[in-house]
PDB file of N, CA and C in Angstrom:
ATOM      1  N   UNK A 241       0.821  -1.191   0.000  1.00 92.00           N
ATOM      2  CA  UNK A 241       0.000   0.000   0.000  1.00 92.00           C
ATOM      3  C   UNK A 241       0.868   1.259   0.000  1.00 92.00           C
ATOM      4  N   UNK A 242       1.956   1.256   0.815  1.00 96.00           N
ATOM      5  CA  UNK A 242       2.820   2.422   0.902  1.00 96.00           C
ATOM      6  C   UNK A 242       4.151   2.050   1.544  1.00 96.00           C
ATOM      7  N   UNK A 243       5.098   2.964   1.450  1.00 96.00           N
ATOM      8  CA  UNK A 243       6.417   2.780   2.046  1.00 96.00           C
ATOM      9  C   UNK A 243       6.683   3.972   2.953  1.00 96.00           C
ATOM     10  N   UNK A 244       7.263   3.702   4.115  1.00 96.00           N
ATOM     11  CA  UNK A 244       7.592   4.771   5.049  1.00 96.00           C
ATOM     12  C   UNK A 244       8.950   4.488   5.675  1.00 96.00           C
ATOM     13  N   UNK A 245       9.386   5.399   6.502  1.00 96.00           N
ATOM     14  CA  UNK A 245      10.657   5.197   7.188  1.00 96.00           C
ATOM     15  C   UNK A 245      10.601   5.793   8.590  1.00 96.00           C
ATOM     16  N   UNK A 246      11.515   5.321   9.413  1.00 95.00           N
ATOM     17  CA  UNK A 246      11.682   5.831  10.768  1.00 95.00           C
ATOM     18  C   UNK A 246      13.168   6.033  10.967  1.00 95.00           C
ATOM     19  N   UNK A 247      13.533   7.119  11.642  1.00 95.00           N
ATOM     20  CA  UNK A 247      14.957   7.395  11.829  1.00 95.00           C
ATOM     21  C   UNK A 247      15.162   8.312  13.035  1.00 95.00           C
ATOM     22  N   UNK A 248      16.248   8.073  13.729  1.00 94.00           N
ATOM     23  CA  UNK A 248      16.752   8.983  14.749  1.00 94.00           C
ATOM     24  C   UNK A 248      17.955   9.652  14.089  1.00 94.00           C
ATOM     25  N   UNK A 249      17.803  10.913  13.694  1.00 95.00           N
ATOM     26  CA  UNK A 249      18.844  11.575  12.911  1.00 95.00           C
ATOM     27  C   UNK A 249      20.167  11.706  13.663  1.00 95.00           C
ATOM     28  N   UNK A 250      20.141  11.612  14.989  1.00 96.00           N
ATOM     29  CA  UNK A 250      21.390  11.636  15.749  1.00 96.00           C
ATOM     30  C   UNK A 250      22.176  10.341  15.560  1.00 96.00           C
ATOM     31  N   UNK A 251      21.502   9.294  15.083  1.00 95.00           N
ATOM     32  CA  UNK A 251      22.161   7.997  14.860  1.00 95.00           C
ATOM     33  C   UNK A 251      22.035   7.537  13.402  1.00 95.00           C
ATOM     34  N   UNK A 252      21.847   8.464  12.490  1.00 95.00           N
ATOM     35  CA  UNK A 252      21.699   8.162  11.070  1.00 95.00           C
ATOM     36  C   UNK A 252      23.051   7.757  10.494  1.00 95.00           C
ATOM     37  N   UNK A 253      23.152   6.765   9.648  1.00 94.00           N
ATOM     38  CA  UNK A 253      22.101   5.952   9.056  1.00 94.00           C
ATOM     39  C   UNK A 253      21.799   4.671   9.840  1.00 94.00           C
ATOM     40  N   UNK A 254      22.524   4.454  10.949  1.00 94.00           N
ATOM     41  CA  UNK A 254      22.331   3.202  11.688  1.00 94.00           C
ATOM     42  C   UNK A 254      20.910   3.012  12.203  1.00 94.00           C
ATOM     43  N   UNK A 255      20.208   4.112  12.466  1.00 94.00           N
ATOM     44  CA  UNK A 255      18.849   4.008  13.011  1.00 94.00           C
ATOM     45  C   UNK A 255      17.770   3.943  11.927  1.00 94.00           C
ATOM     46  N   UNK A 256      18.134   4.105  10.681  1.00 95.00           N
ATOM     47  CA  UNK A 256      17.157   4.141   9.594  1.00 95.00           C
ATOM     48  C   UNK A 256      16.470   2.792   9.419  1.00 95.00           C
ATOM     49  N   UNK A 257      15.141   2.811   9.435  1.00 96.00           N
ATOM     50  CA  UNK A 257      14.329   1.620   9.161  1.00 96.00           C
ATOM     51  C   UNK A 257      13.338   2.000   8.073  1.00 96.00           C
ATOM     52  N   UNK A 258      13.295   1.221   7.016  1.00 97.00           N
ATOM     53  CA  UNK A 258      12.363   1.466   5.920  1.00 97.00           C
ATOM     54  C   UNK A 258      11.363   0.321   5.898  1.00 97.00           C
ATOM     55  N   UNK A 259      10.079   0.664   5.829  1.00 97.00           N
ATOM     56  CA  UNK A 259       9.018  -0.327   5.943  1.00 97.00           C
ATOM     57  C   UNK A 259       8.094  -0.264   4.730  1.00 97.00           C
ATOM     58  N   UNK A 260       7.939  -1.396   4.056  1.00 97.00           N
ATOM     59  CA  UNK A 260       6.930  -1.536   3.012  1.00 97.00           C
ATOM     60  C   UNK A 260       5.663  -2.014   3.714  1.00 97.00           C
ATOM     61  N   UNK A 261       4.612  -1.225   3.631  1.00 98.00           N
ATOM     62  CA  UNK A 261       3.387  -1.508   4.383  1.00 98.00           C
ATOM     63  C   UNK A 261       2.304  -2.033   3.441  1.00 98.00           C
ATOM     64  N   UNK A 262       1.787  -3.185   3.797  1.00 98.00           N
ATOM     65  CA  UNK A 262       0.658  -3.778   3.088  1.00 98.00           C
ATOM     66  C   UNK A 262      -0.591  -3.537   3.920  1.00 98.00           C
ATOM     67  N   UNK A 263      -1.741  -3.528   3.278  1.00 98.00           N
ATOM     68  CA  UNK A 263      -2.988  -3.282   4.008  1.00 98.00           C
ATOM     69  C   UNK A 263      -3.331  -4.416   4.968  1.00 98.00           C
ATOM     70  N   UNK A 264      -3.242  -5.641   4.495  1.00 98.00           N
ATOM     71  CA  UNK A 264      -3.688  -6.774   5.309  1.00 98.00           C
ATOM     72  C   UNK A 264      -2.572  -7.806   5.480  1.00 98.00           C
ATOM     73  N   UNK A 265      -2.735  -8.626   6.509  1.00 98.00           N
ATOM     74  CA  UNK A 265      -1.797  -9.723   6.724  1.00 98.00           C
ATOM     75  C   UNK A 265      -1.819 -10.681   5.537  1.00 98.00           C
ATOM     76  N   UNK A 266      -2.992 -10.899   4.977  1.00 98.00           N
ATOM     77  CA  UNK A 266      -3.108 -11.788   3.821  1.00 98.00           C
ATOM     78  C   UNK A 266      -2.352 -11.229   2.614  1.00 98.00           C
ATOM     79  N   UNK A 267      -2.417  -9.922   2.394  1.00 98.00           N
ATOM     80  CA  UNK A 267      -1.667  -9.328   1.281  1.00 98.00           C
ATOM     81  C   UNK A 267      -0.168  -9.526   1.474  1.00 98.00           C
ATOM     82  N   UNK A 268       0.305  -9.376   2.699  1.00 98.00           N
ATOM     83  CA  UNK A 268       1.722  -9.602   2.962  1.00 98.00           C
ATOM     84  C   UNK A 268       2.072 -11.077   2.758  1.00 98.00           C
ATOM     85  N   UNK A 269       1.213 -11.957   3.204  1.00 98.00           N
ATOM     86  CA  UNK A 269       1.455 -13.387   3.003  1.00 98.00           C
ATOM     87  C   UNK A 269       1.542 -13.715   1.509  1.00 98.00           C
ATOM     88  N   UNK A 270       0.667 -13.128   0.719  1.00 98.00           N
ATOM     89  CA  UNK A 270       0.700 -13.330  -0.741  1.00 98.00           C
ATOM     90  C   UNK A 270       1.991 -12.773  -1.331  1.00 98.00           C
ATOM     91  N   UNK A 271       2.419 -11.599  -0.843  1.00 97.00           N
ATOM     92  CA  UNK A 271       3.668 -10.988  -1.323  1.00 97.00           C
ATOM     93  C   UNK A 271       4.857 -11.886  -0.995  1.00 97.00           C
ATOM     94  N   UNK A 272       4.824 -12.491   0.165  1.00 97.00           N
ATOM     95  CA  UNK A 272       5.914 -13.402   0.540  1.00 97.00           C
ATOM     96  C   UNK A 272       5.906 -14.658  -0.324  1.00 97.00           C
ATOM     97  N   UNK A 273       4.723 -15.194  -0.593  1.00 98.00           N
ATOM     98  CA  UNK A 273       4.637 -16.394  -1.444  1.00 98.00           C
ATOM     99  C   UNK A 273       5.150 -16.106  -2.851  1.00 98.00           C
ATOM    100  N   UNK A 274       4.867 -14.928  -3.362  1.00 98.00           N
ATOM    101  CA  UNK A 274       5.286 -14.580  -4.723  1.00 98.00           C
ATOM    102  C   UNK A 274       6.666 -13.914  -4.764  1.00 98.00           C
ATOM    103  N   UNK A 275       7.277 -13.744  -3.582  1.00 97.00           N
ATOM    104  CA  UNK A 275       8.583 -13.099  -3.423  1.00 97.00           C
ATOM    105  C   UNK A 275       8.576 -11.623  -3.798  1.00 97.00           C
ATOM    106  N   UNK A 276       7.394 -11.025  -3.808  1.00 96.00           N
ATOM    107  CA  UNK A 276       7.290  -9.582  -4.043  1.00 96.00           C
ATOM    108  C   UNK A 276       7.951  -8.814  -2.909  1.00 96.00           C
ATOM    109  N   UNK A 277       7.879  -9.331  -1.694  1.00 95.00           N
ATOM    110  CA  UNK A 277       8.532  -8.677  -0.564  1.00 95.00           C
ATOM    111  C   UNK A 277      10.047  -8.609  -0.776  1.00 95.00           C
ATOM    112  N   UNK A 278      10.629  -9.690  -1.263  1.00 95.00           N
ATOM    113  CA  UNK A 278      12.065  -9.720  -1.536  1.00 95.00           C
ATOM    114  C   UNK A 278      12.428  -8.749  -2.656  1.00 95.00           C
ATOM    115  N   UNK A 279      11.569  -8.657  -3.659  1.00 96.00           N
ATOM    116  CA  UNK A 279      11.790  -7.728  -4.763  1.00 96.00           C
ATOM    117  C   UNK A 279      11.775  -6.281  -4.257  1.00 96.00           C
ATOM    118  N   UNK A 280      10.784  -5.937  -3.431  1.00 95.00           N
ATOM    119  CA  UNK A 280      10.713  -4.585  -2.865  1.00 95.00           C
ATOM    120  C   UNK A 280      11.948  -4.289  -2.016  1.00 95.00           C
ATOM    121  N   UNK A 281      12.340  -5.241  -1.189  1.00 96.00           N
ATOM    122  CA  UNK A 281      13.507  -5.045  -0.337  1.00 96.00           C
ATOM    123  C   UNK A 281      14.775  -4.849  -1.163  1.00 96.00           C
ATOM    124  N   UNK A 282      14.903  -5.581  -2.252  1.00 96.00           N
ATOM    125  CA  UNK A 282      16.062  -5.431  -3.136  1.00 96.00           C
ATOM    126  C   UNK A 282      16.069  -4.057  -3.798  1.00 96.00           C
ATOM    127  N   UNK A 283      14.906  -3.583  -4.215  1.00 96.00           N
ATOM    128  CA  UNK A 283      14.821  -2.236  -4.800  1.00 96.00           C
ATOM    129  C   UNK A 283      15.221  -1.173  -3.781  1.00 96.00           C
ATOM    130  N   UNK A 284      14.719  -1.310  -2.569  1.00 96.00           N
ATOM    131  CA  UNK A 284      15.048  -0.342  -1.517  1.00 96.00           C
ATOM    132  C   UNK A 284      16.547  -0.380  -1.226  1.00 96.00           C
ATOM    133  N   UNK A 285      17.103  -1.573  -1.108  1.00 96.00           N
ATOM    134  CA  UNK A 285      18.533  -1.728  -0.871  1.00 96.00           C
ATOM    135  C   UNK A 285      19.347  -1.054  -1.968  1.00 96.00           C
ATOM    136  N   UNK A 286      18.944  -1.261  -3.204  1.00 96.00           N
ATOM    137  CA  UNK A 286      19.641  -0.670  -4.347  1.00 96.00           C
ATOM    138  C   UNK A 286      19.595   0.857  -4.299  1.00 96.00           C
ATOM    139  N   UNK A 287      18.439   1.407  -3.972  1.00 95.00           N
ATOM    140  CA  UNK A 287      18.305   2.866  -3.895  1.00 95.00           C
ATOM    141  C   UNK A 287      19.120   3.445  -2.741  1.00 95.00           C
ATOM    142  N   UNK A 288      19.166   2.730  -1.628  1.00 96.00           N
ATOM    143  CA  UNK A 288      19.993   3.188  -0.501  1.00 96.00           C
ATOM    144  C   UNK A 288      21.468   3.166  -0.883  1.00 96.00           C
ATOM    145  N   UNK A 289      21.893   2.098  -1.541  1.00 95.00           N
ATOM    146  CA  UNK A 289      23.284   2.001  -1.958  1.00 95.00           C
ATOM    147  C   UNK A 289      23.648   3.120  -2.929  1.00 95.00           C
ATOM    148  N   UNK A 290      22.694   3.521  -3.761  1.00 96.00           N
ATOM    149  CA  UNK A 290      22.940   4.599  -4.733  1.00 96.00           C
ATOM    150  C   UNK A 290      23.241   5.927  -4.047  1.00 96.00           C
ATOM    151  N   UNK A 291      22.790   6.076  -2.800  1.00 96.00           N
ATOM    152  CA  UNK A 291      23.068   7.320  -2.061  1.00 96.00           C
ATOM    153  C   UNK A 291      24.066   7.087  -0.930  1.00 96.00           C
ATOM    154  N   UNK A 292      24.798   5.969  -1.014  1.00 95.00           N
ATOM    155  CA  UNK A 292      25.888   5.722  -0.085  1.00 95.00           C
ATOM    156  C   UNK A 292      25.520   5.069   1.230  1.00 95.00           C
ATOM    157  N   UNK A 293      24.337   4.456   1.312  1.00 95.00           N
ATOM    158  CA  UNK A 293      23.929   3.759   2.529  1.00 95.00           C
ATOM    159  C   UNK A 293      23.879   2.267   2.207  1.00 95.00           C
ATOM    160  N   UNK A 294      24.878   1.545   2.678  1.00 93.00           N
ATOM    161  CA  UNK A 294      24.981   0.120   2.359  1.00 93.00           C
ATOM    162  C   UNK A 294      24.105  -0.702   3.298  1.00 93.00           C
ATOM    163  N   UNK A 295      23.041  -1.245   2.764  1.00 93.00           N
ATOM    164  CA  UNK A 295      22.147  -2.136   3.504  1.00 93.00           C
ATOM    165  C   UNK A 295      21.725  -3.253   2.569  1.00 93.00           C
ATOM    166  N   UNK A 296      21.879  -4.479   3.031  1.00 92.00           N
ATOM    167  CA  UNK A 296      21.463  -5.620   2.232  1.00 92.00           C
ATOM    168  C   UNK A 296      19.941  -5.685   2.217  1.00 92.00           C
ATOM    169  N   UNK A 297      19.401  -6.312   1.203  1.00 91.00           N
ATOM    170  CA  UNK A 297      17.950  -6.477   1.100  1.00 91.00           C
ATOM    171  C   UNK A 297      17.417  -7.305   2.264  1.00 91.00           C
ATOM    172  N   UNK A 298      18.278  -8.093   2.907  1.00 92.00           N
ATOM    173  CA  UNK A 298      17.861  -8.919   4.043  1.00 92.00           C
ATOM    174  C   UNK A 298      18.141  -8.247   5.382  1.00 92.00           C
ATOM    175  N   UNK A 299      18.574  -7.002   5.333  1.00 93.00           N
ATOM    176  CA  UNK A 299      18.851  -6.255   6.555  1.00 93.00           C
ATOM    177  C   UNK A 299      17.586  -6.098   7.395  1.00 93.00           C
ATOM    178  N   UNK A 300      17.695  -6.179   8.722  1.00 93.00           N
ATOM    179  CA  UNK A 300      16.523  -5.932   9.567  1.00 93.00           C
ATOM    180  C   UNK A 300      16.051  -4.482   9.490  1.00 93.00           C
ATOM    181  N   UNK A 301      16.826  -3.638   8.842  1.00 95.00           N
ATOM    182  CA  UNK A 301      16.431  -2.242   8.670  1.00 95.00           C
ATOM    183  C   UNK A 301      15.515  -2.050   7.458  1.00 95.00           C
ATOM    184  N   UNK A 302      15.318  -3.094   6.685  1.00 97.00           N
ATOM    185  CA  UNK A 302      14.391  -3.067   5.557  1.00 97.00           C
ATOM    186  C   UNK A 302      13.342  -4.131   5.857  1.00 97.00           C
ATOM    187  N   UNK A 303      12.116  -3.690   6.093  1.00 96.00           N
ATOM    188  CA  UNK A 303      11.077  -4.598   6.599  1.00 96.00           C
ATOM    189  C   UNK A 303       9.786  -4.497   5.807  1.00 96.00           C
ATOM    190  N   UNK A 304       8.941  -5.487   6.006  1.00 97.00           N
ATOM    191  CA  UNK A 304       7.566  -5.460   5.524  1.00 97.00           C
ATOM    192  C   UNK A 304       6.654  -5.588   6.741  1.00 97.00           C
ATOM    193  N   UNK A 305       5.509  -4.933   6.675  1.00 98.00           N
ATOM    194  CA  UNK A 305       4.562  -4.938   7.786  1.00 98.00           C
ATOM    195  C   UNK A 305       3.179  -4.721   7.192  1.00 98.00           C
ATOM    196  N   UNK A 306       2.155  -4.726   8.062  1.00 98.00           N
ATOM    197  CA  UNK A 306       0.796  -4.497   7.578  1.00 98.00           C
ATOM    198  C   UNK A 306       0.062  -3.497   8.448  1.00 98.00           C
ATOM    199  N   UNK A 307      -0.874  -2.820   7.823  1.00 98.00           N
ATOM    200  CA  UNK A 307      -1.749  -1.911   8.564  1.00 98.00           C
ATOM    201  C   UNK A 307      -2.526  -2.694   9.619  1.00 98.00           C
ATOM    202  N   UNK A 308      -2.971  -3.901   9.264  1.00 98.00           N
ATOM    203  CA  UNK A 308      -3.705  -4.747  10.213  1.00 98.00           C
ATOM    204  C   UNK A 308      -2.878  -5.035  11.459  1.00 98.00           C
ATOM    205  N   UNK A 309      -1.625  -5.413  11.268  1.00 98.00           N
ATOM    206  CA  UNK A 309      -0.767  -5.761  12.404  1.00 98.00           C
ATOM    207  C   UNK A 309      -0.506  -4.548  13.285  1.00 98.00           C
ATOM    208  N   UNK A 310      -0.303  -3.399  12.674  1.00 98.00           N
ATOM    209  CA  UNK A 310      -0.082  -2.183  13.456  1.00 98.00           C
ATOM    210  C   UNK A 310      -1.335  -1.819  14.250  1.00 98.00           C
ATOM    211  N   UNK A 311      -2.475  -1.936  13.623  1.00 98.00           N
ATOM    212  CA  UNK A 311      -3.736  -1.637  14.312  1.00 98.00           C
ATOM    213  C   UNK A 311      -3.943  -2.610  15.471  1.00 98.00           C
ATOM    214  N   UNK A 312      -3.681  -3.859  15.210  1.00 97.00           N
ATOM    215  CA  UNK A 312      -3.878  -4.901  16.217  1.00 97.00           C
ATOM    216  C   UNK A 312      -2.893  -4.740  17.390  1.00 97.00           C
ATOM    217  N   UNK A 313      -1.646  -4.458  17.077  1.00 97.00           N
ATOM    218  CA  UNK A 313      -0.614  -4.424  18.103  1.00 97.00           C
ATOM    219  C   UNK A 313      -0.359  -3.083  18.751  1.00 97.00           C
ATOM    220  N   UNK A 314      -0.649  -1.994  18.013  1.00 97.00           N
ATOM    221  CA  UNK A 314      -0.304  -0.665  18.511  1.00 97.00           C
ATOM    222  C   UNK A 314      -1.401   0.367  18.265  1.00 97.00           C
ATOM    223  N   UNK A 315      -2.616  -0.093  18.033  1.00 97.00           N
ATOM    224  CA  UNK A 315      -3.723   0.831  17.834  1.00 97.00           C
ATOM    225  C   UNK A 315      -3.530   1.758  16.648  1.00 97.00           C
ATOM    226  N   UNK A 316      -2.761   1.307  15.650  1.00 96.00           N
ATOM    227  CA  UNK A 316      -2.522   2.121  14.463  1.00 96.00           C
ATOM    228  C   UNK A 316      -1.420   3.156  14.622  1.00 96.00           C
ATOM    229  N   UNK A 317      -0.705   3.146  15.735  1.00 97.00           N
ATOM    230  CA  UNK A 317       0.351   4.129  16.005  1.00 97.00           C
ATOM    231  C   UNK A 317       1.691   3.594  15.501  1.00 97.00           C
ATOM    232  N   UNK A 318       2.082   4.029  14.312  1.00 96.00           N
ATOM    233  CA  UNK A 318       3.311   3.546  13.694  1.00 96.00           C
ATOM    234  C   UNK A 318       4.545   3.976  14.465  1.00 96.00           C
ATOM    235  N   UNK A 319       4.538   5.171  15.051  1.00 93.00           N
ATOM    236  CA  UNK A 319       5.692   5.621  15.822  1.00 93.00           C
ATOM    237  C   UNK A 319       5.939   4.695  17.002  1.00 93.00           C
ATOM    238  N   UNK A 320       4.872   4.302  17.698  1.00 95.00           N
ATOM    239  CA  UNK A 320       5.016   3.383  18.830  1.00 95.00           C
ATOM    240  C   UNK A 320       5.492   2.018  18.359  1.00 95.00           C
ATOM    241  N   UNK A 321       5.026   1.595  17.210  1.00 95.00           N
ATOM    242  CA  UNK A 321       5.394   0.273  16.688  1.00 95.00           C
ATOM    243  C   UNK A 321       6.883   0.196  16.376  1.00 95.00           C
ATOM    244  N   UNK A 322       7.479   1.281  15.928  1.00 92.00           N
ATOM    245  CA  UNK A 322       8.884   1.259  15.503  1.00 92.00           C
ATOM    246  C   UNK A 322       9.804   2.046  16.409  1.00 92.00           C
ATOM    247  N   UNK A 323       9.465   2.196  17.652  1.00 84.00           N
ATOM    248  CA  UNK A 323      10.372   2.825  18.628  1.00 84.00           C
ATOM    249  C   UNK A 323      11.447   1.887  19.015  1.00 84.00           C
TER     250      UNK A 323
END
């Protein structure tokens, strides 16, 4: 559905987390089955490397999540989810 990021600029780039957000858990499950999640992570990794931030596509700083999971776990508060 969308891509966002979280960062503590005092610890940049080590604190940078980029999240590809899907609407539902099922959509994320489908993305994982089709390896779309890996494709998105590879694109993000490539773009970060282009600006001098070396992060592998499998880095824990490049993640996939869902609106459903955030709502369920953190009442829809993305800042709380990624603190």
